[in-house]
Short mmCIF file of C-alpha atoms in Angstrom, two decimals:
data_model
loop_
_atom_site.label_atom_id
_atom_site.label_comp_id
_atom_site.label_asym_id
_atom_site.label_seq_id
_atom_site.Cartn_x
_atom_site.Cartn_y
_atom_site.Cartn_z
CA MET A 71 -24.99 41.85 -72.02
CA PRO A 72 -24.30 39.87 -75.21
CA MET A 73 -21.14 41.95 -75.61
CA LEU A 74 -19.81 40.15 -72.52
CA ARG A 75 -20.15 36.84 -74.37
CA PRO A 76 -16.67 36.55 -75.93
CA ALA A 77 -15.07 37.50 -72.61
CA SER A 78 -17.23 34.96 -70.75
CA ILE A 79 -16.31 32.21 -73.19
CA PHE A 80 -12.64 33.08 -72.91
CA LEU A 81 -12.89 33.06 -69.10
CA THR A 82 -14.75 29.73 -69.10
CA LYS A 83 -12.09 28.16 -71.31
CA LEU A 84 -9.35 29.63 -69.13
CA ILE A 85 -10.81 28.09 -65.98
CA THR A 86 -12.09 24.77 -67.29
CA GLY A 87 -10.06 24.09 -70.43
CA ALA A 88 -13.29 22.96 -72.17
CA ASN A 89 -11.42 20.47 -74.31
CA ALA A 90 -13.99 19.25 -76.88
CA VAL A 91 -13.88 15.66 -78.19
CA TRP A 92 -16.30 14.91 -81.06
CA ALA A 93 -16.62 11.15 -80.65
CA GLY A 94 -19.80 10.50 -82.60
CA CYS A 95 -21.15 13.55 -84.37
CA ASP A 96 -20.05 16.42 -86.57
CA PRO A 97 -19.48 19.73 -84.74
CA LYS A 98 -20.43 21.74 -87.81
CA CYS A 99 -23.72 19.93 -88.54
CA GLU A 100 -26.62 22.39 -88.72
CA LYS A 101 -29.39 19.99 -87.65
CA LEU A 102 -31.64 20.85 -84.73
CA ARG A 103 -30.08 19.30 -81.66
CA ILE A 104 -30.76 18.57 -78.01
CA TYR A 105 -27.47 18.17 -76.17
CA PHE A 106 -28.07 16.26 -72.92
CA ALA A 107 -25.32 15.85 -70.35
CA ASN A 108 -24.45 14.74 -66.83
CA HIS A 109 -24.66 17.51 -64.25
CA GLY A 110 -22.16 18.10 -61.44
CA SER A 111 -21.26 21.77 -61.46
CA HIS A 112 -22.47 25.31 -62.10
CA LEU A 113 -19.84 25.49 -64.80
CA ASP A 114 -21.47 22.66 -66.79
CA PHE A 115 -23.63 24.70 -69.13
CA ALA A 116 -21.05 27.42 -69.67
CA THR A 117 -18.40 24.79 -70.46
CA LEU A 118 -20.57 22.79 -72.85
CA TRP A 119 -21.62 26.01 -74.53
CA ALA A 120 -18.01 27.20 -74.80
CA ALA A 121 -16.94 23.84 -76.28
CA LEU A 122 -19.33 24.26 -79.24
CA PRO A 123 -18.07 25.89 -82.46
CA SER A 124 -19.13 29.55 -82.49
CA ALA A 125 -21.76 29.12 -85.22
CA ALA A 126 -23.45 26.28 -83.31
CA ARG A 127 -23.20 28.27 -80.09
CA GLU A 128 -25.17 31.15 -81.67
CA ARG A 129 -28.19 28.93 -82.16
CA THR A 130 -27.93 26.86 -78.97
CA ARG A 131 -29.55 27.76 -75.63
CA PRO A 132 -28.80 26.14 -72.26
CA VAL A 133 -31.92 25.27 -70.27
CA ALA A 134 -31.63 26.33 -66.62
CA ALA A 135 -33.82 26.19 -63.51
CA ARG A 136 -35.76 29.38 -62.91
CA ASP A 137 -35.98 28.80 -59.13
CA TYR A 138 -32.18 28.96 -59.04
CA TRP A 139 -30.95 31.20 -61.87
CA GLY A 140 -33.95 33.51 -61.84
CA ARG A 141 -33.76 34.38 -58.17
CA THR A 142 -31.75 37.63 -58.36
CA ARG A 143 -31.17 40.23 -61.02
CA LEU A 144 -27.50 39.23 -61.25
CA THR A 145 -28.03 35.47 -61.67
CA ARG A 146 -30.75 36.19 -64.23
CA ALA A 147 -28.45 38.56 -66.12
CA VAL A 148 -25.66 35.95 -66.21
CA ALA A 149 -27.95 33.09 -67.25
CA CYS A 150 -30.12 34.94 -69.80
CA GLY A 151 -28.05 37.95 -70.83
CA ILE A 152 -24.69 36.27 -71.29
CA PHE A 153 -25.47 32.62 -71.90
CA ASN A 154 -28.85 33.12 -73.61
CA SER A 155 -30.45 30.55 -71.27
CA LEU A 156 -34.02 29.39 -71.36
CA LEU A 157 -35.29 29.49 -67.77
CA ILE A 158 -37.84 26.85 -66.85
CA ALA A 159 -39.82 26.00 -63.74
CA ARG A 160 -38.81 22.89 -61.82
CA GLU A 161 -41.70 23.12 -59.35
CA ALA A 162 -45.28 24.39 -59.34
CA ILE A 163 -45.67 23.61 -63.02
CA SER A 164 -48.92 24.93 -64.47
CA ARG A 165 -50.56 24.56 -67.86
CA THR A 166 -49.37 28.02 -68.93
CA GLU A 167 -45.86 27.47 -67.57
CA ASN A 168 -45.19 24.00 -68.84
CA PRO A 169 -41.41 23.59 -69.24
CA ILE A 170 -41.79 20.93 -71.96
CA SER A 171 -43.87 23.32 -74.09
CA GLN A 172 -41.37 26.13 -73.50
CA MET A 173 -38.50 23.92 -74.64
CA ALA A 174 -40.49 22.58 -77.61
CA ASP A 175 -41.31 26.15 -78.66
CA ALA A 176 -37.63 27.11 -78.56
CA LEU A 177 -36.74 24.05 -80.67
CA ARG A 178 -39.47 24.83 -83.19
CA ALA A 179 -38.06 28.36 -83.42
CA GLY A 180 -34.85 26.74 -84.68
CA GLN A 181 -32.83 26.86 -81.47
CA SER A 182 -30.88 23.83 -80.24
CA LEU A 183 -30.94 23.18 -76.49
CA ILE A 184 -28.58 22.03 -73.76
CA ILE A 185 -30.35 20.11 -71.00
CA PHE A 186 -29.36 18.21 -67.88
CA PRO A 187 -31.90 15.38 -67.52
CA GLU A 188 -30.79 14.54 -63.96
CA GLY A 189 -32.53 17.77 -62.94
CA THR A 190 -29.95 18.77 -60.37
CA ARG A 191 -26.22 18.67 -59.77
CA CYS A 192 -24.93 15.33 -58.58
CA LEU A 193 -22.44 15.44 -55.70
CA ASP A 194 -20.21 12.45 -56.28
CA GLY A 195 -19.43 12.43 -60.00
CA ASN A 196 -21.94 9.67 -60.77
CA ILE A 197 -24.94 10.00 -63.06
CA THR A 198 -28.33 9.66 -61.33
CA GLU A 199 -31.58 8.50 -62.98
CA PHE A 200 -32.91 10.78 -65.71
CA LYS A 201 -36.12 12.75 -65.14
CA PRO A 202 -38.83 12.09 -67.76
CA GLY A 203 -38.54 15.55 -69.42
CA LEU A 204 -36.14 14.29 -72.08
CA TYR A 205 -38.65 11.63 -73.13
CA HIS A 206 -41.54 14.10 -73.38
CA LEU A 207 -39.38 16.52 -75.33
CA ALA A 208 -38.21 13.80 -77.75
CA ASN A 209 -41.85 12.80 -78.20
CA LYS A 210 -42.96 16.34 -78.90
CA VAL A 211 -40.12 17.35 -81.24
CA PRO A 212 -39.09 14.07 -82.94
CA GLU A 213 -37.09 15.88 -85.65
CA ALA A 214 -34.42 16.99 -83.15
CA GLU A 215 -31.21 14.92 -82.86
CA LEU A 216 -30.45 13.88 -79.29
CA ILE A 217 -26.71 14.22 -78.63
CA PRO A 218 -25.36 12.56 -75.45
CA VAL A 219 -22.57 14.60 -73.85
CA TYR A 220 -20.26 13.55 -71.06
CA LEU A 221 -18.72 16.35 -69.01
CA GLN A 222 -15.54 15.16 -67.34
CA ASN A 223 -13.87 16.77 -64.30
CA LEU A 224 -16.30 19.68 -63.86
CA ASN A 225 -17.45 18.37 -60.50
CA ARG A 226 -13.78 18.54 -59.48
CA ILE A 227 -13.28 22.06 -60.87
CA LEU A 228 -16.30 23.58 -59.14
CA PRO A 229 -18.17 21.04 -57.00
CA LYS A 230 -21.61 21.69 -55.58
CA GLY A 231 -21.23 23.75 -52.43
CA HIS A 232 -18.04 25.56 -53.48
CA LEU A 233 -17.76 29.12 -54.76
CA LEU A 234 -14.21 29.19 -56.13
CA PRO A 235 -12.99 26.90 -58.93
CA ILE A 236 -9.68 25.08 -59.21
CA PRO A 237 -8.30 25.32 -62.77
CA LEU A 238 -8.20 21.68 -63.92
CA ILE A 239 -8.76 20.64 -67.54
CA SER A 240 -12.27 19.46 -68.37
CA THR A 241 -13.16 17.33 -71.36
CA VAL A 242 -16.50 17.59 -73.16
CA VAL A 243 -17.20 14.34 -75.05
CA PHE A 244 -19.94 14.54 -77.70
CA GLY A 245 -21.43 11.15 -78.62
CA ALA A 246 -23.42 9.76 -81.55
CA PRO A 247 -26.96 11.10 -82.11
CA LEU A 248 -29.98 9.16 -80.78
CA ARG A 249 -33.69 9.34 -81.52
CA LEU A 250 -36.82 8.08 -79.81
CA GLU A 251 -37.57 4.74 -81.46
CA GLU A 252 -41.01 3.84 -82.74
CA GLY A 253 -43.05 2.51 -79.82
CA GLU A 254 -40.21 2.87 -77.32
CA ARG A 255 -41.51 3.26 -73.79
CA LYS A 256 -40.42 5.88 -71.31
CA PRO A 257 -38.33 3.77 -68.88
CA GLU A 258 -36.40 2.06 -71.70
CA PHE A 259 -35.77 5.36 -73.45
CA LEU A 260 -34.52 7.03 -70.25
CA ARG A 261 -32.26 4.06 -69.49
CA ARG A 262 -30.89 4.04 -73.05
CA THR A 263 -30.15 7.76 -73.09
CA ARG A 264 -28.49 7.62 -69.66
CA ASP A 265 -26.38 4.65 -70.80
CA ALA A 266 -25.35 6.68 -73.84
CA VAL A 267 -23.83 9.31 -71.54
CA LEU A 268 -22.26 6.66 -69.28
CA ASN A 269 -20.63 5.01 -72.31
CA LEU A 270 -18.79 8.23 -73.10
CA MET A 271 -16.90 8.02 -69.80
CA PRO A 272 -13.26 7.42 -70.73
CA HIS A 273 -12.60 4.50 -68.33
CA ALA A 274 -13.02 2.06 -71.21
CA HIS A 275 -9.69 3.40 -72.54
CA GLY A 276 -7.85 3.06 -69.25
CA GLY A 277 -7.31 5.63 -66.58
CA SER A 278 -9.76 6.78 -64.04
CA PRO A 279 -13.27 7.50 -65.35
CA ASN A 280 -13.93 10.28 -62.95
CA PRO A 281 -11.34 10.50 -60.27
CA ALA A 282 -13.57 12.46 -57.93
CA SER A 283 -15.62 9.60 -56.62
CA GLY A 284 -17.25 9.12 -53.29
CA PRO A 285 -18.95 11.71 -51.12
CA ALA A 286 -17.07 14.20 -49.00
CA MET B 284 15.17 45.81 -60.90
CA PRO B 285 16.82 47.58 -63.85
CA LEU B 286 14.97 47.30 -67.13
CA LEU B 287 17.71 45.49 -69.00
CA SER B 288 17.49 42.45 -71.20
CA SER B 289 18.76 39.18 -69.73
CA ILE B 290 20.34 38.57 -73.12
CA ASN B 291 23.43 40.53 -74.07
CA TYR B 292 22.69 40.99 -77.77
CA SER B 293 26.00 42.70 -78.53
CA SER B 294 28.08 39.60 -77.73
CA ASP B 295 29.40 37.33 -80.48
CA VAL B 296 28.37 34.34 -78.33
CA THR B 297 24.75 35.50 -78.58
CA ARG B 298 25.05 36.03 -82.33
CA ASN B 299 26.51 32.56 -82.90
CA LEU B 300 23.88 30.96 -80.70
CA ILE B 301 21.00 32.66 -82.52
CA ILE B 302 22.44 31.63 -85.89
CA ALA B 303 22.84 28.01 -84.66
CA VAL B 304 19.38 27.74 -83.07
CA PHE B 305 17.47 29.22 -85.98
CA GLY B 306 19.72 27.36 -88.41
CA VAL B 307 18.70 24.06 -86.79
CA LEU B 308 15.02 25.06 -86.89
CA PHE B 309 15.22 25.99 -90.59
CA LEU B 310 17.04 22.75 -91.30
CA ALA B 311 14.40 20.72 -89.42
CA SER B 312 11.61 22.50 -91.32
CA ALA B 313 13.39 21.87 -94.64
CA ILE B 314 13.92 18.17 -93.84
CA SER B 315 10.29 17.64 -92.86
CA PHE B 316 9.18 19.50 -96.00
CA ILE B 317 11.35 17.31 -98.26
CA LEU B 318 10.30 14.12 -96.45
CA GLY B 319 6.67 15.18 -96.89
CA ARG B 320 7.22 15.34 -100.67
CA ARG B 321 8.94 11.94 -100.84
CA VAL B 322 7.04 9.70 -98.44
CA LYS B 323 4.23 7.73 -100.06
CA SER B 324 3.19 5.06 -97.52
CA GLU B 325 0.35 5.75 -95.03
CA GLY B 326 2.52 5.04 -91.98
CA GLY B 327 5.29 7.25 -93.31
CA LYS B 328 2.86 10.09 -93.94
CA ALA B 329 1.63 9.93 -90.34
CA THR B 330 5.23 10.03 -89.06
CA VAL B 331 6.04 13.04 -91.25
CA ALA B 332 2.84 14.82 -90.20
CA ASN B 333 3.82 14.29 -86.56
CA LEU B 334 7.37 15.49 -87.33
CA LYS B 335 5.99 18.62 -88.99
CA SER B 336 3.76 19.51 -86.05
CA ARG B 337 6.65 18.85 -83.66
CA VAL B 338 8.96 21.14 -85.64
CA ASN B 339 6.28 23.85 -85.82
CA SER B 340 5.79 23.61 -82.06
CA TRP B 341 9.55 23.96 -81.59
CA TRP B 342 9.46 27.21 -83.56
CA VAL B 343 6.78 28.56 -81.24
CA MET B 344 8.54 27.35 -78.08
CA VAL B 345 11.93 28.80 -79.11
CA ILE B 346 10.44 32.17 -80.09
CA VAL B 347 8.38 32.41 -76.88
CA LEU B 348 11.44 31.56 -74.75
CA PHE B 349 13.67 34.08 -76.56
CA ALA B 350 10.99 36.77 -76.29
CA ALA B 351 10.61 36.14 -72.55
CA LEU B 352 14.36 36.16 -71.93
CA SER B 353 14.76 39.37 -73.89
CA PHE B 354 13.14 41.14 -70.95
CA ASN B 355 14.87 41.41 -67.61
CA ARG B 356 14.61 38.76 -64.91
CA ALA B 357 10.87 39.35 -64.67
CA GLY B 358 10.51 37.82 -68.14
CA SER B 359 11.90 34.42 -67.18
CA THR B 360 10.08 34.48 -63.82
CA ILE B 361 6.72 35.07 -65.49
CA ILE B 362 7.18 32.57 -68.33
CA PHE B 363 8.28 29.76 -65.97
CA ALA B 364 5.48 30.60 -63.51
CA LEU B 365 3.09 30.11 -66.42
CA ILE B 366 4.79 26.84 -67.41
CA SER B 367 4.51 25.62 -63.79
CA PHE B 368 0.83 26.55 -63.72
CA LEU B 369 0.06 24.63 -66.94
CA ALA B 370 2.11 21.62 -65.80
CA LEU B 371 0.50 21.52 -62.34
CA ARG B 372 -2.89 21.75 -63.99
CA GLU B 373 -2.13 18.69 -66.13
CA PHE B 374 -0.62 16.82 -63.19
CA ILE B 375 -3.60 17.36 -60.87
CA THR B 376 -6.11 16.70 -63.68
CA ALA B 377 -4.54 13.27 -64.25
CA THR B 378 -4.52 12.51 -60.51
CA PRO B 379 -7.55 11.33 -58.55
CA THR B 380 -8.85 13.94 -56.13
CA ARG B 381 -11.80 14.08 -53.76
CA ARG B 382 -14.14 16.82 -52.63
CA GLY B 383 -12.06 17.29 -49.49
CA ASP B 384 -9.03 18.28 -51.58
CA HIS B 385 -10.70 21.38 -53.01
CA TRP B 386 -9.24 24.01 -50.66
CA GLY B 387 -5.82 22.38 -50.55
CA LEU B 388 -5.66 22.42 -54.35
CA PHE B 389 -6.97 25.96 -54.44
CA ALA B 390 -4.09 26.95 -52.15
CA ALA B 391 -1.60 25.05 -54.34
CA PHE B 392 -2.66 26.90 -57.51
CA PHE B 393 -3.39 30.37 -56.19
CA VAL B 394 -1.26 30.80 -53.06
CA ILE B 395 1.76 28.48 -53.10
CA LEU B 396 2.59 28.69 -56.82
CA PRO B 397 2.46 32.52 -57.02
CA TYR B 398 4.33 32.86 -53.72
CA GLN B 399 7.14 30.55 -54.90
CA TYR B 400 7.65 32.74 -57.98
CA TRP B 401 7.38 35.87 -55.85
CA LEU B 402 10.32 34.44 -53.88
CA VAL B 403 12.20 34.04 -57.20
CA ALA B 404 11.47 37.66 -58.12
CA THR B 405 12.39 39.14 -54.72
CA PRO B 406 14.80 37.08 -54.55
CA TRP B 407 14.82 35.41 -51.12
CA TYR B 408 16.83 32.22 -51.52
CA GLY B 409 16.39 30.86 -47.97
CA MET B 410 12.62 30.88 -48.16
CA PHE B 411 12.62 29.85 -51.84
CA ALA B 412 14.54 26.70 -50.90
CA ILE B 413 12.18 25.59 -48.10
CA MET B 414 8.77 27.08 -48.83
CA ILE B 415 7.31 24.11 -50.73
CA PRO B 416 9.27 21.26 -49.08
CA VAL B 417 8.41 22.55 -45.58
CA TYR B 418 5.57 25.06 -45.53
CA ALA B 419 3.42 23.65 -48.32
CA PHE B 420 3.93 20.28 -46.66
CA ILE B 421 2.51 21.76 -43.46
CA LEU B 422 -0.26 23.83 -45.04
CA ILE B 423 -1.82 21.35 -47.49
CA PRO B 424 -2.66 18.57 -44.98
CA ILE B 425 -3.95 21.13 -42.46
CA VAL B 426 -6.39 22.50 -45.05
CA THR B 427 -7.31 18.98 -46.16
CA VAL B 428 -7.99 17.71 -42.65
CA LEU B 429 -10.66 20.40 -42.16
CA THR B 430 -12.92 18.15 -44.28
CA PRO B 431 -13.46 14.99 -42.25
CA ASP B 432 -12.75 12.57 -45.11
CA VAL B 433 -9.90 10.19 -44.35
CA THR B 434 -10.17 8.03 -47.49
CA GLU B 435 -6.66 7.75 -48.95
CA PHE B 436 -5.69 10.70 -46.76
CA LEU B 437 -1.95 10.08 -47.00
CA GLU B 438 -2.02 9.39 -50.75
CA ARG B 439 -4.11 12.47 -51.51
CA ASN B 440 -1.78 14.79 -49.65
CA ALA B 441 1.27 13.11 -51.13
CA ARG B 442 -0.09 13.59 -54.64
CA THR B 443 -0.68 17.31 -54.16
CA GLN B 444 2.75 17.70 -52.58
CA TRP B 445 4.37 15.76 -55.44
CA GLY B 446 2.62 17.96 -57.98
CA LEU B 447 3.96 21.06 -56.24
CA MET B 448 7.49 19.67 -55.98
CA VAL B 449 7.76 18.48 -59.58
CA CYS B 450 5.80 21.18 -61.41
CA VAL B 451 6.49 24.24 -59.25
CA TYR B 452 9.50 23.78 -56.95
CA PHE B 453 11.81 22.08 -59.44
CA ILE B 454 10.84 24.30 -62.39
CA SER B 455 11.20 27.48 -60.31
CA HIS B 456 14.94 26.75 -60.10
CA ILE B 457 15.23 27.68 -63.80
CA PRO B 458 14.40 31.42 -63.47
CA MET B 459 16.23 31.39 -60.11
CA LEU B 460 19.44 30.84 -62.15
CA GLU B 461 19.34 34.49 -63.15
CA ASN B 462 19.74 35.50 -59.51
CA LEU B 463 23.20 33.90 -59.20
CA ASP B 464 25.01 37.23 -59.01
CA ASN B 465 28.54 36.12 -58.10
CA LEU B 466 29.31 33.97 -61.12
CA PRO B 467 32.22 34.94 -63.37
CA PRO B 468 31.00 37.36 -66.11
CA LEU B 469 28.64 35.62 -68.54
CA LYS B 470 29.19 36.54 -72.18
CA MET B 471 25.59 36.07 -73.22
CA GLY B 472 24.11 37.49 -70.01
CA SER B 473 22.20 35.60 -67.34
CA ALA B 474 19.76 34.16 -69.90
CA GLY B 475 22.63 32.08 -71.26
CA LEU B 476 22.45 29.86 -68.17
CA ILE B 477 18.80 29.08 -68.88
CA ILE B 478 19.36 28.54 -72.60
CA PHE B 479 22.25 26.14 -71.87
CA LEU B 480 20.06 23.96 -69.62
CA VAL B 481 17.05 23.98 -71.93
CA ALA B 482 19.16 23.33 -75.05
CA VAL B 483 21.14 20.44 -73.50
CA ILE B 484 18.11 18.71 -71.93
CA GLN B 485 15.71 19.20 -74.85
CA GLY B 486 18.59 18.44 -77.24
CA SER B 487 19.12 15.19 -75.36
CA ASP B 488 15.41 14.31 -75.78
CA VAL B 489 15.51 15.00 -79.52
CA LEU B 490 18.88 13.28 -80.04
CA GLN B 491 17.77 10.20 -78.09
CA TYR B 492 14.76 10.04 -80.40
CA VAL B 493 16.96 10.41 -83.51
CA TRP B 494 19.58 7.84 -82.37
CA GLY B 495 16.79 5.50 -81.32
CA LYS B 496 15.18 5.75 -84.77
CA LEU B 497 18.54 5.18 -86.50
CA ILE B 498 20.13 2.32 -84.56
CA GLY B 499 17.81 1.59 -81.60
CA LYS B 500 17.26 -2.12 -80.82
CA THR B 501 17.50 -2.90 -77.10
CA PRO B 502 14.55 -1.59 -75.08
CA VAL B 503 15.83 0.05 -71.92
CA SER B 504 12.68 -0.13 -69.78
CA ALA B 505 9.29 -1.76 -70.04
CA LEU B 506 7.85 1.62 -69.03
CA SER B 507 8.78 3.35 -72.28
CA PRO B 508 9.04 0.81 -75.10
CA LYS B 509 10.23 3.52 -77.50
CA LYS B 510 13.31 4.31 -75.41
CA THR B 511 16.27 2.16 -76.40
CA LEU B 512 19.74 1.69 -74.91
CA GLU B 513 21.36 2.74 -78.20
CA GLY B 514 19.17 5.85 -78.30
CA LEU B 515 20.00 6.64 -74.68
CA ILE B 516 23.79 6.31 -75.05
CA GLY B 517 23.95 8.06 -78.44
CA GLY B 518 21.56 10.82 -77.35
CA VAL B 519 23.17 11.52 -73.99
CA LEU B 520 26.72 11.53 -75.39
CA SER B 521 25.87 13.77 -78.33
CA ALA B 522 23.86 16.12 -76.08
CA SER B 523 26.88 16.29 -73.75
CA LEU B 524 29.04 17.22 -76.76
CA LEU B 525 26.48 19.90 -77.54
CA GLY B 526 26.89 21.09 -73.94
CA ALA B 527 30.67 21.25 -74.38
CA LEU B 528 30.22 23.27 -77.59
CA MET B 529 27.96 25.70 -75.69
CA HIS B 530 30.30 26.15 -72.69
CA ARG B 531 30.72 29.85 -73.46
CA LEU B 532 27.15 30.45 -72.24
CA THR B 533 28.23 29.30 -68.77
CA PRO B 534 31.16 29.62 -66.36
CA PHE B 535 32.20 26.03 -67.26
CA SER B 536 35.31 24.98 -69.16
CA PRO B 537 34.56 22.76 -72.20
CA LEU B 538 35.38 19.62 -70.19
CA GLN B 539 33.30 20.77 -67.20
CA ALA B 540 30.42 21.60 -69.53
CA PHE B 541 30.65 18.08 -70.98
CA GLY B 542 30.64 16.46 -67.51
CA VAL B 543 27.80 18.61 -66.17
CA SER B 544 25.74 17.93 -69.33
CA LEU B 545 26.36 14.19 -69.01
CA LEU B 546 25.14 14.20 -65.40
CA LEU B 547 22.11 16.38 -66.20
CA CYS B 548 21.11 14.25 -69.20
CA LEU B 549 21.25 11.04 -67.16
CA VAL B 550 19.17 12.54 -64.34
CA ALA B 551 16.79 13.98 -66.95
CA PHE B 552 16.41 10.56 -68.55
CA PHE B 553 15.44 8.98 -65.24
CA GLY B 554 13.18 11.96 -64.47
CA GLY B 555 11.37 11.27 -67.73
CA LEU B 556 11.11 7.60 -66.78
CA VAL B 557 9.60 8.50 -63.39
CA MET B 558 7.00 10.71 -65.04
CA SER B 559 6.26 7.87 -67.51
CA ALA B 560 5.69 5.54 -64.56
CA ILE B 561 3.11 7.99 -63.17
CA LYS B 562 1.41 8.20 -66.56
CA ARG B 563 1.39 4.39 -66.75
CA GLU B 564 -0.20 4.13 -63.34
CA ARG B 565 -2.91 6.59 -64.35
CA GLY B 566 -3.41 4.77 -67.67
CA ILE B 567 -2.72 7.82 -69.86
CA LYS B 568 -0.40 8.23 -72.84
CA ASP B 569 0.12 11.98 -72.73
CA TRP B 570 -0.37 14.53 -69.98
CA GLY B 571 -2.42 16.81 -72.21
CA THR B 572 -3.00 18.21 -75.68
CA LEU B 573 -1.52 21.68 -75.28
CA ILE B 574 1.50 21.46 -77.61
CA GLU B 575 0.77 20.02 -81.04
CA GLY B 576 2.78 16.85 -81.72
CA HIS B 577 4.23 16.76 -78.21
CA GLY B 578 1.23 16.13 -75.93
CA GLY B 579 0.92 18.36 -72.90
CA MET B 580 3.24 20.86 -71.21
CA MET B 581 4.28 18.13 -68.76
CA ASP B 582 5.33 15.85 -71.63
CA ARG B 583 7.69 18.56 -72.88
CA ILE B 584 9.22 19.53 -69.51
CA ASP B 585 9.28 16.18 -67.67
CA SER B 586 13.02 15.79 -68.21
CA LEU B 587 13.71 19.40 -67.14
CA CYS B 588 12.04 18.90 -63.74
CA PHE B 589 14.62 16.63 -62.17
CA SER B 590 17.67 18.20 -63.81
CA ALA B 591 16.90 21.87 -63.04
CA PRO B 592 17.61 21.84 -59.26
CA LEU B 593 20.76 19.77 -59.82
CA TYR B 594 22.09 22.27 -62.39
CA TYR B 595 21.21 25.17 -60.09
CA HIS B 596 23.04 23.62 -57.14
CA ILE B 597 26.16 22.81 -59.20
CA LEU B 598 26.34 26.46 -60.23
CA ARG B 599 25.44 27.83 -56.82
CA TYR B 600 27.79 25.74 -54.71
CA PHE B 601 30.80 25.38 -57.02
CA PHE B 602 30.86 28.43 -59.29
CA ASN B 603 29.00 31.28 -57.55
CA GLY B 604 31.98 33.09 -56.05
#
């Protein structure tokens, strides 16, 4: 399956453009990183992954929901075989299957992660409240840099509930690294990290932040 | 379709054209190289760096166009289909869309665009001329209305239809030129018609820029502060002279070539202004980042869009037998 990787990256770039903008961090930096992004489309993790330089991509794993991507042999092969995903449980979490420990283990093994702290795809192009996983992970692996990432247009390219994409150009904006501050509490941290993603929306520079707004 | 090149390489017109085009490119590269050695100020360096990337992009664009036209009519059909696809992609990306537009846009990219170029390849002029203005106009709102979302319903459909007209319908008239079979014999072959249009319109863009830099003072429109009246007049007149010099690529006499070029350049100028107005409304500077130094595909072809159908109709109705 890994031999399908170059073709998959090419295909992802062909469909989504995956235009990377490094607005606050160095693409070539070799530090351990947790990329966290807004979530609106199945193409999100493939696009973010494709936007990374190839060396960084080799040591970065997208984190995906096992109840979704693990449900058939094909989805599992795509998620794990091609994109090297780390599948985690969203429900029925037990002590042996704790997703935070799984992610922390991967980080300690030297692998950067891509996570979507909203937990599920958002329908209308907004960013919903973050789930607490990001806080627990930052607490457990404080040496990792937290990189906010804003994924633009992907919910227009392949919205939730659609099977076929339209070939618009997506932009992947990488922001400045954050860390969990000394004594920072969970709600403040989650608000701060979510704001970091919101601040990468391009509406500050004119134009429409995310033209696909409003529910269907 | 016979497997013949659209360019007649044995003609002296072709030889002179190739010498002129590549001569200009070499000259432009040499000038930007010398300027790069001389300029010391920060602002000057940025200008020269932009000039260099523009010139390099011109090399790529000229070589790609010549390579495509060296095949038969299929070459120009495929290359302009690709250009339409990239332009439509930039246009729709810059335009607000809603969930309910998904299937309409899918049809625009994967049904209407390929079918329009299929009509160029066949060729079936009657359907080519009405498919997007009539049938896309019927199809897109029908698909859109299947999702019960009426927010900005008229605007959303109009935007998709505009994208198809500007990026697909207008541009598809360029490869359609090669299907004008009753013109007087063309010395360079049918590709000469395409090269004439592209050279005059893009020449006008470049010459307006050069004249504007040299003597430009009076801004011509608040929409594009860089465009000046002096640049416009100097650029359009010198591009029309260029058209007259290139009349042997077309069925025009030198005077006709001058007049047609003048008309096309003026329409192209206003076409560029219209596309600038759309960019202004959307709050963007460039349509994309595809072509280094130029912005997106749409930034490079905006002036071709409005002039291509006009040029086609002049040839079709007054020169095609």
